[in-house]
Coordinates of C-alpha atoms in Angstrom, one line a residue:
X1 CA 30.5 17.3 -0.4
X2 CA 28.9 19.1 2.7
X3 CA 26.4 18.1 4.6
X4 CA 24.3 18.9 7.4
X5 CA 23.9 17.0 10.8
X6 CA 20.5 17.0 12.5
X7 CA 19.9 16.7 16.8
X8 CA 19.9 13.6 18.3
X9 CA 16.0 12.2 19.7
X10 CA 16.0 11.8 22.9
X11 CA 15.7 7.9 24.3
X12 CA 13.0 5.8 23.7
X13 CA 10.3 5.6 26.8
X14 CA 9.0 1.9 25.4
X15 CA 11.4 -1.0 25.0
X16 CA 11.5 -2.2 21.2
X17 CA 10.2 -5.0 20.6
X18 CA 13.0 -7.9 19.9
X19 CA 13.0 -10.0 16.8
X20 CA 12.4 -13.4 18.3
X21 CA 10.0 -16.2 18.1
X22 CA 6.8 -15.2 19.6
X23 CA 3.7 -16.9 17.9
X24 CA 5.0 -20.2 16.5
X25 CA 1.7 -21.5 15.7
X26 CA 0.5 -22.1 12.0
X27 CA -1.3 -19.5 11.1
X28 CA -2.6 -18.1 8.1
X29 CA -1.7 -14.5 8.4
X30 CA -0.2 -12.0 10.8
X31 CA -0.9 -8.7 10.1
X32 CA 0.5 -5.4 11.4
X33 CA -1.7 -2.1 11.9
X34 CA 1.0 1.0 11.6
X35 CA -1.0 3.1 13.9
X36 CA -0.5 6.6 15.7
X37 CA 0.4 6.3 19.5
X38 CA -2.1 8.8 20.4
X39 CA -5.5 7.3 18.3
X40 CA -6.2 4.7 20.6
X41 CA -10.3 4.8 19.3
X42 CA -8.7 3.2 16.3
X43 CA -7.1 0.4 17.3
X44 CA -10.1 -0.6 19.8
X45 CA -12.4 -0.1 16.6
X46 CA -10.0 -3.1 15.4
X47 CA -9.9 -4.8 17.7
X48 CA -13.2 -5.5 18.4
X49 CA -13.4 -6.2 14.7
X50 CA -10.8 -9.1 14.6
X51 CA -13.2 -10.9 17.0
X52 CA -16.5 -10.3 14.8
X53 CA -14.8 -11.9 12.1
X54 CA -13.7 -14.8 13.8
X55 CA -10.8 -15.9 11.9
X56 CA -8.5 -18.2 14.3
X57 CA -5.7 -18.6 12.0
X58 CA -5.4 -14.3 11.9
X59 CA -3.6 -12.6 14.4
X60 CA -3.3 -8.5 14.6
X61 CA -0.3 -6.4 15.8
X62 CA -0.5 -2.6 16.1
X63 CA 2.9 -1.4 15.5
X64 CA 4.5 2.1 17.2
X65 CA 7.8 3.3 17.2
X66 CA 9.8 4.9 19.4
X67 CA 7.7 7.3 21.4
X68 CA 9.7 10.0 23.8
X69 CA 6.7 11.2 25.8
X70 CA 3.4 10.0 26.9
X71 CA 3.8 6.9 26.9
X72 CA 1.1 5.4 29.7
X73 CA -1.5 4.8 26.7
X74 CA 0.7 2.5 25.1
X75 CA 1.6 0.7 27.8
X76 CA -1.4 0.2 29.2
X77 CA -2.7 -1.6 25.7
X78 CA 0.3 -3.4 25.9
X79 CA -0.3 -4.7 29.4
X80 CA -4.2 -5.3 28.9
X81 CA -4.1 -6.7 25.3
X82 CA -0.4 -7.8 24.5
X83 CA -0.7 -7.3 20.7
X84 CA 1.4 -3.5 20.4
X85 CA 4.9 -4.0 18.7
X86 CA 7.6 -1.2 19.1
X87 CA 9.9 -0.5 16.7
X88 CA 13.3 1.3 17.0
X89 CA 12.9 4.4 15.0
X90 CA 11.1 7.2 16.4
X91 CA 7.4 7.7 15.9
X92 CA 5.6 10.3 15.1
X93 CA 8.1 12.2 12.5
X94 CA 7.8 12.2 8.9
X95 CA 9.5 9.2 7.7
X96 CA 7.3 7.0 10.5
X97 CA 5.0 5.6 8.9
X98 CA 7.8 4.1 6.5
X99 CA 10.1 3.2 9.3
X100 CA 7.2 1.5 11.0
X101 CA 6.6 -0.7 7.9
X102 CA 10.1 -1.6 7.7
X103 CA 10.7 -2.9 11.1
X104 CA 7.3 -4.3 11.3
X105 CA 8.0 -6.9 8.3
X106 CA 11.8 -7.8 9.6
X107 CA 10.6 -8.4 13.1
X108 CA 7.3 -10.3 11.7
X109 CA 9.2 -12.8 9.9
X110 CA 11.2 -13.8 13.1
X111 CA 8.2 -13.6 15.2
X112 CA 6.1 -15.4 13.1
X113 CA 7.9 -18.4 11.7
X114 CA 5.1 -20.8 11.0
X115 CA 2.2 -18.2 9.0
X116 CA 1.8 -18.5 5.6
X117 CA 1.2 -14.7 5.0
X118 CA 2.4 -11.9 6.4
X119 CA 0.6 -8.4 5.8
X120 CA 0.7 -4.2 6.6
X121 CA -2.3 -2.4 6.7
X122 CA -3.1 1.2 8.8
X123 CA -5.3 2.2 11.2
X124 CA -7.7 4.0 9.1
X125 CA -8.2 0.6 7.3
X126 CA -11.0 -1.6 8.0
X127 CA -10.0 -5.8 6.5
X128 CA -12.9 -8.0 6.3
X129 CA -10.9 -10.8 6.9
X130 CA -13.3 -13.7 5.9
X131 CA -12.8 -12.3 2.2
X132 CA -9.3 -12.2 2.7
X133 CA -8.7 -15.4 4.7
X134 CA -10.4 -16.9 0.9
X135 CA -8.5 -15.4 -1.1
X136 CA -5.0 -16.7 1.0
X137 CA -6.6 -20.1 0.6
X138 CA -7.6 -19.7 -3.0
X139 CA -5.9 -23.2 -4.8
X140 CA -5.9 -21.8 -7.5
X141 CA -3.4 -19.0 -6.2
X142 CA -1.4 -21.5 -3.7
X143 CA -1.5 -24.5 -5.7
X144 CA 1.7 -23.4 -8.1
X145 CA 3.4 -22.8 -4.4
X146 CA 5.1 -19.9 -5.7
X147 CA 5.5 -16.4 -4.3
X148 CA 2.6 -14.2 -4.2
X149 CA 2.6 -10.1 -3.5
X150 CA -1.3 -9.2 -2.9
X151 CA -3.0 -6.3 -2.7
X152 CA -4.6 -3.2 -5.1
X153 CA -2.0 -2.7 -7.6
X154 CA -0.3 0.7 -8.8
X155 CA 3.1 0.8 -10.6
X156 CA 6.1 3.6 -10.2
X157 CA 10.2 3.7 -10.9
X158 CA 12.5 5.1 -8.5
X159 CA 15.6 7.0 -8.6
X160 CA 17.9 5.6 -6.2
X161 CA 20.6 7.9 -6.7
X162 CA 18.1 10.6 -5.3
X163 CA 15.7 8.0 -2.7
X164 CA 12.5 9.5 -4.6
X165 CA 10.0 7.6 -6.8
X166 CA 8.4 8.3 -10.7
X167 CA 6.5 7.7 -13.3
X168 CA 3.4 6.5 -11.0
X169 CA 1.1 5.5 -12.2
X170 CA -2.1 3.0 -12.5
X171 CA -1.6 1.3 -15.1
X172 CA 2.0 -0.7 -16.6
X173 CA 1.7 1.1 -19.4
X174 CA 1.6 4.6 -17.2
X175 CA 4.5 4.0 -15.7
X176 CA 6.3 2.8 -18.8
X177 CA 6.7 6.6 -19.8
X178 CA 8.4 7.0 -16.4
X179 CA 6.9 10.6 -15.7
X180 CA 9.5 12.6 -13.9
X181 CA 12.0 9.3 -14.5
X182 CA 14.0 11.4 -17.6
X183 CA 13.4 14.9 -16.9
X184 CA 13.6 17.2 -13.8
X185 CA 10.1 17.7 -12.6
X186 CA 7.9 17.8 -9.9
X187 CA 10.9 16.8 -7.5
X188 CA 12.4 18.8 -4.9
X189 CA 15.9 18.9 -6.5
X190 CA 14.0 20.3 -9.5
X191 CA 12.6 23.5 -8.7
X192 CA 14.7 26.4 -8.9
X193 CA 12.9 29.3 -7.8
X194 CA 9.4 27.6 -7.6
X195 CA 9.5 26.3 -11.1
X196 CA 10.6 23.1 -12.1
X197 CA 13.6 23.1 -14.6
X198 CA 12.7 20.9 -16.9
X199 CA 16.4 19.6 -17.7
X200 CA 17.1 16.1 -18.1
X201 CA 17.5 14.0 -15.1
X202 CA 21.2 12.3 -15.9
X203 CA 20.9 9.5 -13.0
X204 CA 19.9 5.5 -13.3
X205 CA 16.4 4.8 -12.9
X206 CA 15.1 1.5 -11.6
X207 CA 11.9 -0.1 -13.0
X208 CA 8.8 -0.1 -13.7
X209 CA 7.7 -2.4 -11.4
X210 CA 4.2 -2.9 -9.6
X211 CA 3.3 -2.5 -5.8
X212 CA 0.5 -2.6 -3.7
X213 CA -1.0 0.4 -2.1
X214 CA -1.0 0.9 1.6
X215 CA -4.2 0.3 2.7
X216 CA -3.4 -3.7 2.2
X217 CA -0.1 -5.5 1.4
X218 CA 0.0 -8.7 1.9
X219 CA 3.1 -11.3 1.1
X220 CA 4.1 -15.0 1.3
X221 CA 6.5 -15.2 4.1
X222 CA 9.0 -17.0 2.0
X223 CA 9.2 -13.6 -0.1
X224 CA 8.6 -11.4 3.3
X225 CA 11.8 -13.0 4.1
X226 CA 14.4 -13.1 1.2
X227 CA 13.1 -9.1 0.6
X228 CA 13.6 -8.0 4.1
X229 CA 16.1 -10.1 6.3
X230 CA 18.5 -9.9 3.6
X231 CA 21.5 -7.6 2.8
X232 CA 19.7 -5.6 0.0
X233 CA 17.0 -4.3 2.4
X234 CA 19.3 -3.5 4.9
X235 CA 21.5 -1.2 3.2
X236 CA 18.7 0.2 2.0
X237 CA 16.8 1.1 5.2
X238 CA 20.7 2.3 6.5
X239 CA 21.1 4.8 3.6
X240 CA 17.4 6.1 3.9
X241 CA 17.4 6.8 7.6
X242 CA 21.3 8.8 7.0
X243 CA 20.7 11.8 9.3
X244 CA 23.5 13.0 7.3
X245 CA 22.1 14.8 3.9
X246 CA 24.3 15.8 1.3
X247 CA 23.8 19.2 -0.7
X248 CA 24.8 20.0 -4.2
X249 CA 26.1 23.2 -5.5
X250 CA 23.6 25.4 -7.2
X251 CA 25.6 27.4 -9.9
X252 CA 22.4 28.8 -12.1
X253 CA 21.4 30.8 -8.7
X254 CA 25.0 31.1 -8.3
X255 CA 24.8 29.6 -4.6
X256 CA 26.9 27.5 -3.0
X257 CA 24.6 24.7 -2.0
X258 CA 21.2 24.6 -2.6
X259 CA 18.2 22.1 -0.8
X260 CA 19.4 18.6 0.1
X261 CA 19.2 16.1 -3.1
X262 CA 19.0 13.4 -1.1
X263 CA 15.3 13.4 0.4
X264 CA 14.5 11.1 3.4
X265 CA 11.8 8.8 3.5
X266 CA 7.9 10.2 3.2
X267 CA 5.0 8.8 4.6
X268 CA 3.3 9.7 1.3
X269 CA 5.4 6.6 -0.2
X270 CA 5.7 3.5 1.7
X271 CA 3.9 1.4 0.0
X272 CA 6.0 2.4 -2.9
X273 CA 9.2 2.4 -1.2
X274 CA 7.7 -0.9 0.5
X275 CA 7.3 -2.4 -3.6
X276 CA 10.5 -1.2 -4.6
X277 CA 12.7 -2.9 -2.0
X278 CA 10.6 -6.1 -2.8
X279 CA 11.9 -5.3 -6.3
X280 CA 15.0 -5.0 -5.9
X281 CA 15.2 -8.2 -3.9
X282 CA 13.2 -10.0 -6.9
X283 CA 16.0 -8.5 -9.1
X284 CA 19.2 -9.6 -6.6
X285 CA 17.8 -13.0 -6.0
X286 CA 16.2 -14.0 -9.0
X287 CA 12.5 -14.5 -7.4
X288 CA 9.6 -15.1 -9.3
X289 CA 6.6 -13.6 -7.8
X290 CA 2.8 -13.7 -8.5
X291 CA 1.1 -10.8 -7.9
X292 CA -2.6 -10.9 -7.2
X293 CA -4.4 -7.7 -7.6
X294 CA -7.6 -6.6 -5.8
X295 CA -8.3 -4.2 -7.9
X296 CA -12.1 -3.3 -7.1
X297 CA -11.9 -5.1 -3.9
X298 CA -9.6 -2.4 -2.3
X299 CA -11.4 0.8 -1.7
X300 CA -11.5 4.3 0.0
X301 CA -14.7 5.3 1.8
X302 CA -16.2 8.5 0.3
X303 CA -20.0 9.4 -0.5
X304 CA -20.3 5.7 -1.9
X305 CA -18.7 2.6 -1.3
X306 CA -19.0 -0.5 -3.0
X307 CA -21.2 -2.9 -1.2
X308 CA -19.0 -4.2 1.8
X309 CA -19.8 -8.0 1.4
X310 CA -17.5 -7.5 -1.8
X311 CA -14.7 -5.8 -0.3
X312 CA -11.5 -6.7 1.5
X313 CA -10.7 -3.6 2.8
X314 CA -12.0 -0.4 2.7
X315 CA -9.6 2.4 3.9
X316 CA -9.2 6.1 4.9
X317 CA -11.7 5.5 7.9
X318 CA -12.4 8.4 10.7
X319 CA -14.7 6.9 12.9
X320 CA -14.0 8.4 16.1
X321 CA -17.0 11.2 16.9
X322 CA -14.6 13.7 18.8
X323 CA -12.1 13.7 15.7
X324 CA -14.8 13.8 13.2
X325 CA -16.9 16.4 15.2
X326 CA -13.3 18.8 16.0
X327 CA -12.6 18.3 12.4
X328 CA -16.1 20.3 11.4
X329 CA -15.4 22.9 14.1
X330 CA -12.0 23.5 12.7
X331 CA -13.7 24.0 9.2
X332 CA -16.5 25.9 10.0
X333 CA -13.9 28.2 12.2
X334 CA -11.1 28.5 9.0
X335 CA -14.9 29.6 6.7
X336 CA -15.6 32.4 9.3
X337 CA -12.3 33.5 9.3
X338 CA -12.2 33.3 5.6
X339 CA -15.7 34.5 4.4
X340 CA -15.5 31.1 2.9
X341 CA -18.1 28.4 1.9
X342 CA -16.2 24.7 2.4
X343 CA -17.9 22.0 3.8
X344 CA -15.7 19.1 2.7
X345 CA -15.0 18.2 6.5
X346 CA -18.9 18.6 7.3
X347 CA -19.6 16.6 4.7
X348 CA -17.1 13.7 5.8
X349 CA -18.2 13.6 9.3
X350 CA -22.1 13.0 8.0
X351 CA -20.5 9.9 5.7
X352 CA -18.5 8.3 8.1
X353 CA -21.1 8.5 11.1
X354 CA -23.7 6.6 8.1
X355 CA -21.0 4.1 7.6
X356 CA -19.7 3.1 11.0
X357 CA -22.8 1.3 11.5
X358 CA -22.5 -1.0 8.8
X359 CA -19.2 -2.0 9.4
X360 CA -19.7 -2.4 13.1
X361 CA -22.5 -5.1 11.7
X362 CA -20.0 -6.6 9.6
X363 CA -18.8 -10.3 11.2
X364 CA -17.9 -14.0 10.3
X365 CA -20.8 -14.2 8.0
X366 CA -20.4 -11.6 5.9
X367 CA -18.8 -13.2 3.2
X368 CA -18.0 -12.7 -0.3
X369 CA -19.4 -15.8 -2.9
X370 CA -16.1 -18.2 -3.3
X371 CA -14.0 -16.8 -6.8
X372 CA -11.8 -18.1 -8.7
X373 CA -8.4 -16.2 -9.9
X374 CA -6.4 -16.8 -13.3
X375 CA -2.7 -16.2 -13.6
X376 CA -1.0 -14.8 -16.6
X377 CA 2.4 -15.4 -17.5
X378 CA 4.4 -15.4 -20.5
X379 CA 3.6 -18.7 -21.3
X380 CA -0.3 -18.5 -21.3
X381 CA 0.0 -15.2 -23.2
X382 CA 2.5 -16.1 -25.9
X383 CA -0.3 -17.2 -28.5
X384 CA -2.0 -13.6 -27.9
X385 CA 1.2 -11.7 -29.1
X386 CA 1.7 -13.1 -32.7
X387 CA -0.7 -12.0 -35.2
X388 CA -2.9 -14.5 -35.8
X389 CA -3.6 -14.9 -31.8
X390 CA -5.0 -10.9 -32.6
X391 CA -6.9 -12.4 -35.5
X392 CA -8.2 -14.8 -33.6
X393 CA -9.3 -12.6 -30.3
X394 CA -11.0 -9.9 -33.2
X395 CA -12.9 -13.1 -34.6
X396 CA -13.7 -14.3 -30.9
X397 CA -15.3 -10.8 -30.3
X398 CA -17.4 -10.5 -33.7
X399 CA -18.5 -14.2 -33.0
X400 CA -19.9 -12.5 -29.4
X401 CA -21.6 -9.4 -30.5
X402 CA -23.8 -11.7 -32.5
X403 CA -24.5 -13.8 -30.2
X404 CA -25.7 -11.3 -28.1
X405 CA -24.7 -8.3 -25.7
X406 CA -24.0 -10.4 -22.6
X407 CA -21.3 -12.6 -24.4
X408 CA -20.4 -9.6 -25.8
X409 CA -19.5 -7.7 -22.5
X410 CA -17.4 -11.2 -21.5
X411 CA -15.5 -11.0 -24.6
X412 CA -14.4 -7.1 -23.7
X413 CA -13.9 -8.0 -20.6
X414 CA -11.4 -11.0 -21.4
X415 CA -9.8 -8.4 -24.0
X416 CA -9.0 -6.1 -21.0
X417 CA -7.7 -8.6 -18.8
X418 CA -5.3 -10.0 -21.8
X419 CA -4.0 -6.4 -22.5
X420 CA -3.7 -5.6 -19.0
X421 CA -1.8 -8.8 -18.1
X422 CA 0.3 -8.7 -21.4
X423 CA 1.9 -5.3 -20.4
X424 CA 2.6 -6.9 -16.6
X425 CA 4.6 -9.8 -17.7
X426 CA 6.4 -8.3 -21.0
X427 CA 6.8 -4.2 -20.1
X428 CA 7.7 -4.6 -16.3
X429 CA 11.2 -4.4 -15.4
X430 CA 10.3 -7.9 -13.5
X431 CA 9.8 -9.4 -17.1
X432 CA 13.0 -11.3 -16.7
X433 CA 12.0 -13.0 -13.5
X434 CA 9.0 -14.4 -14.6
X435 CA 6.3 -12.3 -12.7
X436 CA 3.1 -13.2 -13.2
X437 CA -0.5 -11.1 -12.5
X438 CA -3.2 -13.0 -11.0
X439 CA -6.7 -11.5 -11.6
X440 CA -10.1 -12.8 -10.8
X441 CA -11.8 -14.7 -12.8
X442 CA -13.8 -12.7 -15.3
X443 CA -17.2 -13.8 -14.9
X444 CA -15.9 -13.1 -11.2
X445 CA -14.8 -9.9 -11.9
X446 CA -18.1 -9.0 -13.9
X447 CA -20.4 -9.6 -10.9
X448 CA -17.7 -8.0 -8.6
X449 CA -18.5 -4.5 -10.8
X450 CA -22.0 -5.1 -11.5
X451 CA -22.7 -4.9 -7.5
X452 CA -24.7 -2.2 -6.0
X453 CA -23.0 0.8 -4.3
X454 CA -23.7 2.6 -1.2
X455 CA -24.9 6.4 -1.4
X456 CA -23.6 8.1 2.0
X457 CA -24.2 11.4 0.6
X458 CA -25.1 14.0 0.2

């Protein structure tokens, strides 16, 4: 095989940040914000939030990497506030974001050895952190004292043999057909002459398995810790970040190498790529893991949002006025130029200059009623998979729409979760290991979707 060599970086202006103790105190969670070196207006929004919320037992890192120029923003935040962690890779490229992630969780189980939690969010991400800091403390989540994974919950496979994910998807069941997992499409090393081939893909595909998405992941430290201080993740992170990409011979276009098969690490994917080294670890070492989904609780701001009080985190956030404001310029220039009618940007800029006043109002008392989570194994489910536990859930539900349309909604509603939960702990390829999805409650869950939404439109 050939391959192709790319230039060396030049050095890093910022020292990286070395994986030693640095906060030994007991904390509840320590949580780090990948951020862009040059959006300082984020992390200050942040920051200023961490203090509203008031939450002792939570401390923030923003995490960089490598920067090679212009460097005197950085280190001025990291003389005035002390809370910026560098990592070794280079920032700013387009495997960052996932580099970022990497080193932050490696270095934040060293530097954190006494929190209970450790946790990844972005800068565009707004955490309430009194909802959170409830949910970490929930007994009926930490009582068992086993592993937990936390956050909104999306499933995928991965090739390894290529470094690219499949088959995502929303659902267990989605990702059970493993889109793109068995034939060639929609990957780079599928498309030959902008079409994809279609062919079977002839490699090993690993999964399904869940993950949270990357507004919010949150894990115990004792699975933080087996996942990425350990051998598996290491290799992994060494054969991602190969500057060395081998090529294939292309004999249908009858050319002697065609694009690079193996395809480096994409921004697009780390909280995927982030789930399937925690799989993968899970699969090595045997770990069984409860996952607690926030489904509902996790959101991206749009026109609406759900009312904040109910949310943990609501993501893809562009507060800054200069961004939003040169964002709409940029638009309004591209329609000129274009005889063209979009006002997607324009429209953005009026929701997000709505919403940053309610979230700047947001502080320790905005608060979420206490809930209560149930977690579904194999165990509590075995009853529902024989025949007569169907019977019995069809009679439940007949017994409910007579009694009226409120019992009947719970009855759906504890159908859903069943179903939902039945195809997490039997169809995932973490069956074996004992996984286990935590959801809330469902008269919990009811009130959770029955609450009123903010209009930020038009």
């Amino acid at each position: 095989m050939r391959g192709t060599s790319f230039p060396r970086v030049p050095p890093c202006q910022l020292r990286p940040t070395l994986p030693r103790v640095q906060d030994g105190r007991r904390l509840l969670l320590a949580i780090g914000v990948i951020t862009s070196p040059g959006l300082p207006f984020r992390r200050t929004f942040l920051r200023a939030a961490l203090m509203r919320f008031e939450e002792p037992q939570i401390v923030q890192r923003f995490v960089v990497g490598c920067i090679m120029k212009n460097t005197s923003q950085i280190q001025q935040e990291i003389l005035q506030h002390g809370d910026i962690v560098v990592t070794g890779k280079a920032d700013e490229t387009g495997a960052a974001c996932v580099e970022k992630s990497f080193g932050w969780w490696a270095l934040a189980v060293h530097a954190f050895p006494a929190a209970s939690f450790l946790a990844k969010t972005d800068d565009d991400s707004l955490n309430l952190y009194g909802n959170l800091a409830d949910i970490l403390r929930a007994r009926s989540l930490v009582a068992s004292g086993r592993m937990l994974y936390v956050g909104w919950p999306q499933y995928a496979s991965f090739l390894p043999e290529y470094n690219v994910p499949c088959g995502w998807s929303g659902g267990p069941n989605g990702a059970l057909s493993r889109g793109g997992c068995n034939v060639c499409k929609n990957h780079h090393f599928c498309y030959v002459r902008g079409v994809s081939t279609g062919e079977p893909i002839n490699a090993s595909t690993r999964g399904p398995f869940v993950f949270a998405t990357g507004a919010l992941q949150v894990l115990s430290r004792p699975l933080a810790a087996r996942t990425f201080t350990g051998p598996h993740a290491a290799e992994f992170v060494r054969r991602a970040s190969l500057s060395r990409r081998e090529r294939f011979p292309d004999e249908r276009n009858h050319l002697p190498w065609a694009k690079p098969w193996w395809e480096p690490w994409e921004c697009q994917f780390e909280d995927l790529t982030v789930g399937y080294a925690i799989f993968e670890a899970s699969q090595a070492l045997n770990l069984s893991v409860d996952f607690v989904a926030l489904s509902d609780m996790v959101g991206d701001a749009g026109p609406t949002v759900r009312e904040l009080a109910t949310q943990v985190t609501v993501h893809k956030l562009e507060l800054e006025p200069a961004r939003l404001a040169a964002m709409a310029a940029h638009e309004a220039e591209l329609n000129r130029r274009r005889h063209a009618q979009e006002v997607v940007r324009q429209q953005r800029e009026r929701w997000m200059r709505r919403l940053r006043p309610m979230l700047e109002r947001l502080n320790a008392s905005t608060r979420a009623p206490r809930r209560e989570w149930v977690c579904y194994g194999r165990e509590s489910l075995a009853g529902g998979s024989a025949p007569e536990g169907r019977r019995a859930r069809h009679e439940r539900l007949l017994i409910a729409q007579q009694q009226g349309p409120e019992s009947a909604a719970v009855s759906r509603a504890q159908a859903g979760q069943e179903r939902a939960a039945r195809a997490f702990v039997s169809g995932l390829a973490t069956a074996a290991q004992g996984w286990r999805l935590c959801l809330l409650s469902v008269q919990d869950e009811m009130r959770l979707r029955a609450a009123p939404v903010i209009d930020l439109g038009p």
